[in-house]
């Protein structure tokens, strides 16, 4: 559709009349946003949850479509099939605001709900009912998270959702749209501000000579390379094949969070030079860093984070940095100077923001004096622009004003269960911890609730293995193994096990594989094949 | 819009608005204890009773919606009832300040000049101990307004807390008498955020700031965990310069004052002894040793420039982070492109 962001705003959620939550365990990953969904349901909205697990939201959902991990394209294409077969599409919107519908219509004609049931495990009648309800409700919104994107077919999944939205015209007004819930505090802003090999700040293409000329001029005439940069997965594989010799690692823990994590960590052995900047040492930096800069937490610095609804919010320092630790802004500026750069004085965060906003048209109107109370949502092009609550109004934000439908075919996950590794492993987060949990495992009051590594397994699989609740078991994949406690429940179906990524002593990414999406490289954290064995302890 | 009479004046309000809110917009503040805008109208504490012409008895302004032509009086005899009601609550209210939180009841008592006439002999309710280390509950401060239980039911939609017992023995407990850790409770602390008297309150692992509540300095900022961007207030002890607790406010747009367990309670990592406090450089012995900033910066620069000379700028990669601010990520990509000379800047949040 032309923008990498949620289309609508958090406060609008409570006025949705139909919510399709797919691949998002919202109450655990975005608990406060989930309160709006709960409120919407309390106000009479219909909620349909598509998830391999019986997550909390299924309790208040009208329907749970318990699809097999990685079968999303089948499910969505089958919904499209129903919509076109029954004439529920929005013909006026399609004609006026989209392109490419014919190819999509042709492809989905082969995705019948009955055939979808065989692949996804979701009853055909449930697919039909959901398609009808979604298509016929004006204020219908879709919410997705990493259950959609952490697949080798990530881009296909997003295309199929986007097709669904465009074909039904659910775009460009309140309480509707396609909403990617951003997992981390500033993952939206990280991309907005250009920490991406393909884009300069404000999504300005790194291969566009006009963009390079503009930034070169703004940055004191420095020469800017046209050589394409490496993506994360290419940087990590570059450690092995020698393309990458030095790394500046800021606030990241790839030895924990990357797929096939042991392999990723061992790559650091090959580095000639590693500079790290973080709050804590981790196994990787302790072993391989040549220099470590002590950095600042959010509570110690000024600046902005951009949330999942594109709202730029102020971050304000409440406490000083401990010891000689410094705010990251100062560290980066000092490092640039040490590297020989002639950078301007950046006396405060605002001076950096202004440089960014001056260079980025959709942020041009966002200035600190306007962010005091409620923040502003981009796009916000000048000082009179109140910001944008929902995108793609009155038409999709592509240059020709038409949303593009793109036919997608189902691709099975890379690694399917077999005789040796008979179970599907999917991964995610829990409410009580955050990513590699270097912060939350240091909170005694929270680890009281959840400390030991655990995995979810069905009653059927557990009893076949002779496992009881809380027993330690070993999970084994082609990449590695780990031990965790069994949590037996009907949250997962027979054949599926699930584990969170938070546990340092049992990193689930020792098990995951690292074949990602061919276009954007996102790893398939959500589907690996494993077997479970009883552990001796 | 409807028009009605408030203490003799003609005023207007949107149809269906609660009287207590409509009155407040016209400058008439009717005290409440059990009312919370997040929750459904309840009318439990009777502190907001007003006289409504034609009604057989006084009505609670927090549960009464405005109607065309209604005639409301807030300053008649009923108003005097408030002082009596306050005194009745005070007579059962043994712990005015548990956990150092503000107390709406004692504030109201002060405003009305109400004092406990005596303490009821059976006012002491059975204390409640819980093995969770985040929240505590002091039945002696509880006025049974039900805000906490209603929050769990209406906002969280879980059954974490219930009323137990009747009359003087009534108190709030985790469902089925389990620990907070063993119920559906998600430890979000929403119950304590709506508690008017601080009966449910934070427990302070780093020592209690009781009595210093009003001296804490608040800094409004954005939570560091997920992408919702909840607006929070860091409550900092100005003497120790440590975060004592995190609160929020119903006026904050994205989260309406709600928080989750991480946002409210996971701030101690900021002050954790494991924090790096000095630059480190790897010595000849292969170990990391403390160094000065000058030393660390020049070593880092020499190392990076050395790799650049030997293998070219394209051999250097940068991994930025969603933990960082927009400004810091902007500077990092500027450093990658404008100083080192590579577009290879990405992050572990490629999804």
PDB file of N, CA and C in Angstrom, chain B residues 267-325:
ATOM      1  N   UNK B 267      11.576  -1.653  36.379  1.00  0.00           N
ATOM      2  CA  UNK B 267      12.490  -0.521  36.213  1.00  0.00           C
ATOM      3  C   UNK B 267      13.754  -0.681  37.046  1.00  0.00           C
ATOM      4  N   UNK B 268      13.795  -1.731  37.852  1.00  0.00           N
ATOM      5  CA  UNK B 268      14.961  -1.871  38.735  1.00  0.00           C
ATOM      6  C   UNK B 268      16.247  -2.177  37.972  1.00  0.00           C
ATOM      7  N   UNK B 269      16.115  -2.677  36.755  1.00  0.00           N
ATOM      8  CA  UNK B 269      17.325  -2.934  35.959  1.00  0.00           C
ATOM      9  C   UNK B 269      18.130  -1.657  35.760  1.00  0.00           C
ATOM     10  N   UNK B 270      17.452  -0.521  35.791  1.00  0.00           N
ATOM     11  CA  UNK B 270      18.142   0.758  35.603  1.00  0.00           C
ATOM     12  C   UNK B 270      19.226   0.951  36.667  1.00  0.00           C
ATOM     13  N   UNK B 271      18.933   0.480  37.882  1.00  0.00           N
ATOM     14  CA  UNK B 271      19.867   0.700  38.990  1.00  0.00           C
ATOM     15  C   UNK B 271      20.603  -0.585  39.370  1.00  0.00           C
ATOM     16  N   UNK B 272      20.600  -1.573  38.480  1.00  0.00           N
ATOM     17  CA  UNK B 272      21.166  -2.871  38.843  1.00  0.00           C
ATOM     18  C   UNK B 272      22.694  -2.799  38.941  1.00  0.00           C
ATOM     19  N   UNK B 273      23.251  -3.488  39.942  1.00  0.00           N
ATOM     20  CA  UNK B 273      24.718  -3.467  40.086  1.00  0.00           C
ATOM     21  C   UNK B 273      25.478  -4.026  38.885  1.00  0.00           C
ATOM     22  N   UNK B 274      24.815  -4.800  38.041  1.00  0.00           N
ATOM     23  CA  UNK B 274      25.498  -5.323  36.843  1.00  0.00           C
ATOM     24  C   UNK B 274      25.685  -4.278  35.748  1.00  0.00           C
ATOM     25  N   UNK B 275      25.064  -3.103  35.914  1.00  0.00           N
ATOM     26  CA  UNK B 275      25.202  -2.080  34.867  1.00  0.00           C
ATOM     27  C   UNK B 275      26.672  -1.768  34.615  1.00  0.00           C
ATOM     28  N   UNK B 276      27.014  -1.564  33.359  1.00  0.00           N
ATOM     29  CA  UNK B 276      28.361  -1.123  33.012  1.00  0.00           C
ATOM     30  C   UNK B 276      28.504   0.345  33.407  1.00  0.00           C
ATOM     31  N   UNK B 277      29.551   0.642  34.138  1.00  0.00           N
ATOM     32  CA  UNK B 277      29.725   2.023  34.594  1.00  0.00           C
ATOM     33  C   UNK B 277      31.035   2.638  34.103  1.00  0.00           C
ATOM     34  N   UNK B 278      31.879   1.835  33.473  1.00  0.00           N
ATOM     35  CA  UNK B 278      33.120   2.387  32.929  1.00  0.00           C
ATOM     36  C   UNK B 278      33.380   1.759  31.559  1.00  0.00           C
ATOM     37  N   UNK B 279      34.036   2.463  30.662  1.00  0.00           N
ATOM     38  CA  UNK B 279      34.434   1.841  29.399  1.00  0.00           C
ATOM     39  C   UNK B 279      35.369   0.663  29.666  1.00  0.00           C
ATOM     40  N   UNK B 280      35.326  -0.329  28.801  1.00  0.00           N
ATOM     41  CA  UNK B 280      36.185  -1.502  28.936  1.00  0.00           C
ATOM     42  C   UNK B 280      36.967  -1.693  27.637  1.00  0.00           C
ATOM     43  N   UNK B 281      38.219  -2.088  27.789  1.00  0.00           N
ATOM     44  CA  UNK B 281      39.007  -2.449  26.598  1.00  0.00           C
ATOM     45  C   UNK B 281      39.676  -3.790  26.845  1.00  0.00           C
ATOM     46  N   UNK B 282      39.852  -4.554  25.765  1.00  0.00           N
ATOM     47  CA  UNK B 282      40.444  -5.874  25.923  1.00  0.00           C
ATOM     48  C   UNK B 282      41.962  -5.749  25.992  1.00  0.00           C
ATOM     49  N   UNK B 283      42.540  -6.310  27.043  1.00  0.00           N
ATOM     50  CA  UNK B 283      43.980  -6.219  27.244  1.00  0.00           C
ATOM     51  C   UNK B 283      44.721  -7.355  26.559  1.00  0.00           C
ATOM     52  N   UNK B 284      46.036  -7.330  26.714  1.00  0.00           N
ATOM     53  CA  UNK B 284      46.871  -8.376  26.112  1.00  0.00           C
ATOM     54  C   UNK B 284      46.575  -9.744  26.725  1.00  0.00           C
ATOM     55  N   UNK B 285      46.038  -9.729  27.952  1.00  0.00           N
ATOM     56  CA  UNK B 285      45.699 -11.002  28.599  1.00  0.00           C
ATOM     57  C   UNK B 285      44.386 -11.571  28.084  1.00  0.00           C
ATOM     58  N   UNK B 286      43.779 -10.890  27.099  1.00  0.00           N
ATOM     59  CA  UNK B 286      42.524 -11.398  26.536  1.00  0.00           C
ATOM     60  C   UNK B 286      41.306 -11.054  27.366  1.00  0.00           C
ATOM     61  N   UNK B 287      41.482 -10.291  28.442  1.00  0.00           N
ATOM     62  CA  UNK B 287      40.332  -9.953  29.285  1.00  0.00           C
ATOM     63  C   UNK B 287      39.965  -8.477  29.122  1.00  0.00           C
ATOM     64  N   UNK B 288      38.738  -8.159  29.502  1.00  0.00           N
ATOM     65  CA  UNK B 288      38.288  -6.768  29.450  1.00  0.00           C
ATOM     66  C   UNK B 288      38.710  -6.030  30.714  1.00  0.00           C
ATOM     67  N   UNK B 289      39.259  -4.826  30.531  1.00  0.00           N
ATOM     68  CA  UNK B 289      39.703  -4.027  31.677  1.00  0.00           C
ATOM     69  C   UNK B 289      39.115  -2.627  31.586  1.00  0.00           C
ATOM     70  N   UNK B 290      38.822  -2.009  32.738  1.00  0.00           N
ATOM     71  CA  UNK B 290      38.337  -0.625  32.716  1.00  0.00           C
ATOM     72  C   UNK B 290      39.356   0.315  32.084  1.00  0.00           C
ATOM     73  N   UNK B 291      38.821   1.321  31.408  1.00  0.00           N
ATOM     74  CA  UNK B 291      39.688   2.295  30.754  1.00  0.00           C
ATOM     75  C   UNK B 291      39.014   3.651  30.822  1.00  0.00           C
ATOM     76  N   UNK B 292      39.774   4.687  30.496  1.00  0.00           N
ATOM     77  CA  UNK B 292      39.165   6.017  30.436  1.00  0.00           C
ATOM     78  C   UNK B 292      38.396   6.129  29.125  1.00  0.00           C
ATOM     79  N   UNK B 293      37.496   7.115  29.057  1.00  0.00           N
ATOM     80  CA  UNK B 293      36.756   7.338  27.821  1.00  0.00           C
ATOM     81  C   UNK B 293      37.692   7.676  26.674  1.00  0.00           C
ATOM     82  N   UNK B 294      38.675   8.533  26.940  1.00  0.00           N
ATOM     83  CA  UNK B 294      39.600   8.922  25.869  1.00  0.00           C
ATOM     84  C   UNK B 294      40.293   7.701  25.292  1.00  0.00           C
ATOM     85  N   UNK B 295      40.753   6.854  26.215  1.00  0.00           N
ATOM     86  CA  UNK B 295      41.470   5.657  25.791  1.00  0.00           C
ATOM     87  C   UNK B 295      40.551   4.740  24.975  1.00  0.00           C
ATOM     88  N   UNK B 296      39.347   4.515  25.505  1.00  0.00           N
ATOM     89  CA  UNK B 296      38.420   3.599  24.831  1.00  0.00           C
ATOM     90  C   UNK B 296      38.027   4.138  23.456  1.00  0.00           C
ATOM     91  N   UNK B 297      37.746   5.446  23.388  1.00  0.00           N
ATOM     92  CA  UNK B 297      37.343   6.031  22.106  1.00  0.00           C
ATOM     93  C   UNK B 297      38.470   5.973  21.091  1.00  0.00           C
ATOM     94  N   UNK B 298      39.705   6.265  21.522  1.00  0.00           N
ATOM     95  CA  UNK B 298      40.768   6.275  20.515  1.00  0.00           C
ATOM     96  C   UNK B 298      41.126   4.847  20.100  1.00  0.00           C
ATOM     97  N   UNK B 299      41.036   3.889  21.029  1.00  0.00           N
ATOM     98  CA  UNK B 299      41.258   2.495  20.641  1.00  0.00           C
ATOM     99  C   UNK B 299      40.185   2.018  19.662  1.00  0.00           C
ATOM    100  N   UNK B 300      38.948   2.371  19.964  1.00  0.00           N
ATOM    101  CA  UNK B 300      37.839   1.955  19.087  1.00  0.00           C
ATOM    102  C   UNK B 300      38.016   2.560  17.698  1.00  0.00           C
ATOM    103  N   UNK B 301      38.378   3.844  17.664  1.00  0.00           N
ATOM    104  CA  UNK B 301      38.547   4.515  16.373  1.00  0.00           C
ATOM    105  C   UNK B 301      39.725   3.907  15.611  1.00  0.00           C
ATOM    106  N   UNK B 302      40.832   3.640  16.314  1.00  0.00           N
ATOM    107  CA  UNK B 302      42.000   3.067  15.642  1.00  0.00           C
ATOM    108  C   UNK B 302      41.656   1.695  15.080  1.00  0.00           C
ATOM    109  N   UNK B 303      40.927   0.904  15.840  1.00  0.00           N
ATOM    110  CA  UNK B 303      40.546  -0.435  15.385  1.00  0.00           C
ATOM    111  C   UNK B 303      39.665  -0.380  14.146  1.00  0.00           C
ATOM    112  N   UNK B 304      38.672   0.506  14.178  1.00  0.00           N
ATOM    113  CA  UNK B 304      37.755   0.616  13.045  1.00  0.00           C
ATOM    114  C   UNK B 304      38.487   1.157  11.813  1.00  0.00           C
ATOM    115  N   UNK B 305      39.289   2.209  12.026  1.00  0.00           N
ATOM    116  CA  UNK B 305      40.013   2.780  10.881  1.00  0.00           C
ATOM    117  C   UNK B 305      41.004   1.777  10.296  1.00  0.00           C
ATOM    118  N   UNK B 306      41.593   0.952  11.173  1.00  0.00           N
ATOM    119  CA  UNK B 306      42.520  -0.084  10.698  1.00  0.00           C
ATOM    120  C   UNK B 306      41.813  -1.076   9.782  1.00  0.00           C
ATOM    121  N   UNK B 307      40.649  -1.538  10.202  1.00  0.00           N
ATOM    122  CA  UNK B 307      39.890  -2.483   9.371  1.00  0.00           C
ATOM    123  C   UNK B 307      39.503  -1.821   8.053  1.00  0.00           C
ATOM    124  N   UNK B 308      39.111  -0.560   8.140  1.00  0.00           N
ATOM    125  CA  UNK B 308      38.707   0.165   6.924  1.00  0.00           C
ATOM    126  C   UNK B 308      39.877   0.273   5.939  1.00  0.00           C
ATOM    127  N   UNK B 309      41.087   0.558   6.468  1.00  0.00           N
ATOM    128  CA  UNK B 309      42.251   0.660   5.583  1.00  0.00           C
ATOM    129  C   UNK B 309      42.594  -0.688   4.959  1.00  0.00           C
ATOM    130  N   UNK B 310      42.505  -1.743   5.774  1.00  0.00           N
ATOM    131  CA  UNK B 310      42.902  -3.073   5.266  1.00  0.00           C
ATOM    132  C   UNK B 310      41.861  -3.677   4.329  1.00  0.00           C
ATOM    133  N   UNK B 311      40.576  -3.504   4.681  1.00  0.00           N
ATOM    134  CA  UNK B 311      39.556  -4.256   3.933  1.00  0.00           C
ATOM    135  C   UNK B 311      38.498  -3.374   3.278  1.00  0.00           C
ATOM    136  N   UNK B 312      38.544  -2.074   3.491  1.00  0.00           N
ATOM    137  CA  UNK B 312      37.542  -1.189   2.900  1.00  0.00           C
ATOM    138  C   UNK B 312      36.337  -0.996   3.807  1.00  0.00           C
ATOM    139  N   UNK B 313      35.603   0.090   3.533  1.00  0.00           N
ATOM    140  CA  UNK B 313      34.463   0.454   4.391  1.00  0.00           C
ATOM    141  C   UNK B 313      33.372  -0.602   4.369  1.00  0.00           C
ATOM    142  N   UNK B 314      33.228  -1.294   3.244  1.00  0.00           N
ATOM    143  CA  UNK B 314      32.152  -2.265   3.107  1.00  0.00           C
ATOM    144  C   UNK B 314      32.352  -3.455   4.059  1.00  0.00           C
ATOM    145  N   UNK B 315      33.524  -3.598   4.633  1.00  0.00           N
ATOM    146  CA  UNK B 315      33.769  -4.714   5.550  1.00  0.00           C
ATOM    147  C   UNK B 315      33.339  -4.379   6.981  1.00  0.00           C
ATOM    148  N   UNK B 316      32.789  -3.192   7.171  1.00  0.00           N
ATOM    149  CA  UNK B 316      32.348  -2.795   8.517  1.00  0.00           C
ATOM    150  C   UNK B 316      30.819  -2.766   8.566  1.00  0.00           C
ATOM    151  N   UNK B 317      30.257  -3.393   9.575  1.00  0.00           N
ATOM    152  CA  UNK B 317      28.807  -3.393   9.740  1.00  0.00           C
ATOM    153  C   UNK B 317      28.410  -2.710  11.042  1.00  0.00           C
ATOM    154  N   UNK B 318      27.194  -2.170  11.070  1.00  0.00           N
ATOM    155  CA  UNK B 318      26.663  -1.576  12.303  1.00  0.00           C
ATOM    156  C   UNK B 318      25.312  -2.194  12.616  1.00  0.00           C
ATOM    157  N   UNK B 319      25.129  -2.542  13.871  1.00  0.00           N
ATOM    158  CA  UNK B 319      23.805  -2.992  14.290  1.00  0.00           C
ATOM    159  C   UNK B 319      23.250  -1.998  15.289  1.00  0.00           C
ATOM    160  N   UNK B 320      22.215  -1.293  14.872  1.00  0.00           N
ATOM    161  CA  UNK B 320      21.544  -0.312  15.727  1.00  0.00           C
ATOM    162  C   UNK B 320      20.463  -1.023  16.525  1.00  0.00           C
ATOM    163  N   UNK B 321      19.654  -0.282  17.236  1.00  0.00           N
ATOM    164  CA  UNK B 321      18.754  -0.962  18.155  1.00  0.00           C
ATOM    165  C   UNK B 321      17.458  -0.206  18.372  1.00  0.00           C
ATOM    166  N   UNK B 322      16.388  -0.982  18.540  1.00  0.00           N
ATOM    167  CA  UNK B 322      15.106  -0.386  18.903  1.00  0.00           C
ATOM    168  C   UNK B 322      15.118   0.137  20.334  1.00  0.00           C
ATOM    169  N   UNK B 323      16.133  -0.207  21.110  1.00  0.00           N
ATOM    170  CA  UNK B 323      16.230   0.348  22.455  1.00  0.00           C
ATOM    171  C   UNK B 323      16.580   1.831  22.397  1.00  0.00           C
ATOM    172  N   UNK B 324      17.199   2.242  21.300  1.00  0.00           N
ATOM    173  CA  UNK B 324      17.705   3.604  21.197  1.00  0.00           C
ATOM    174  C   UNK B 324      16.616   4.556  20.722  1.00  0.00           C
ATOM    175  N   UNK B 325      16.859   5.826  20.956  1.00  0.00           N
ATOM    176  CA  UNK B 325      15.917   6.847  20.506  1.00  0.00           C
ATOM    177  C   UNK B 325      16.057   7.064  18.997  1.00  0.00           C
TER     178      UNK B 325
END
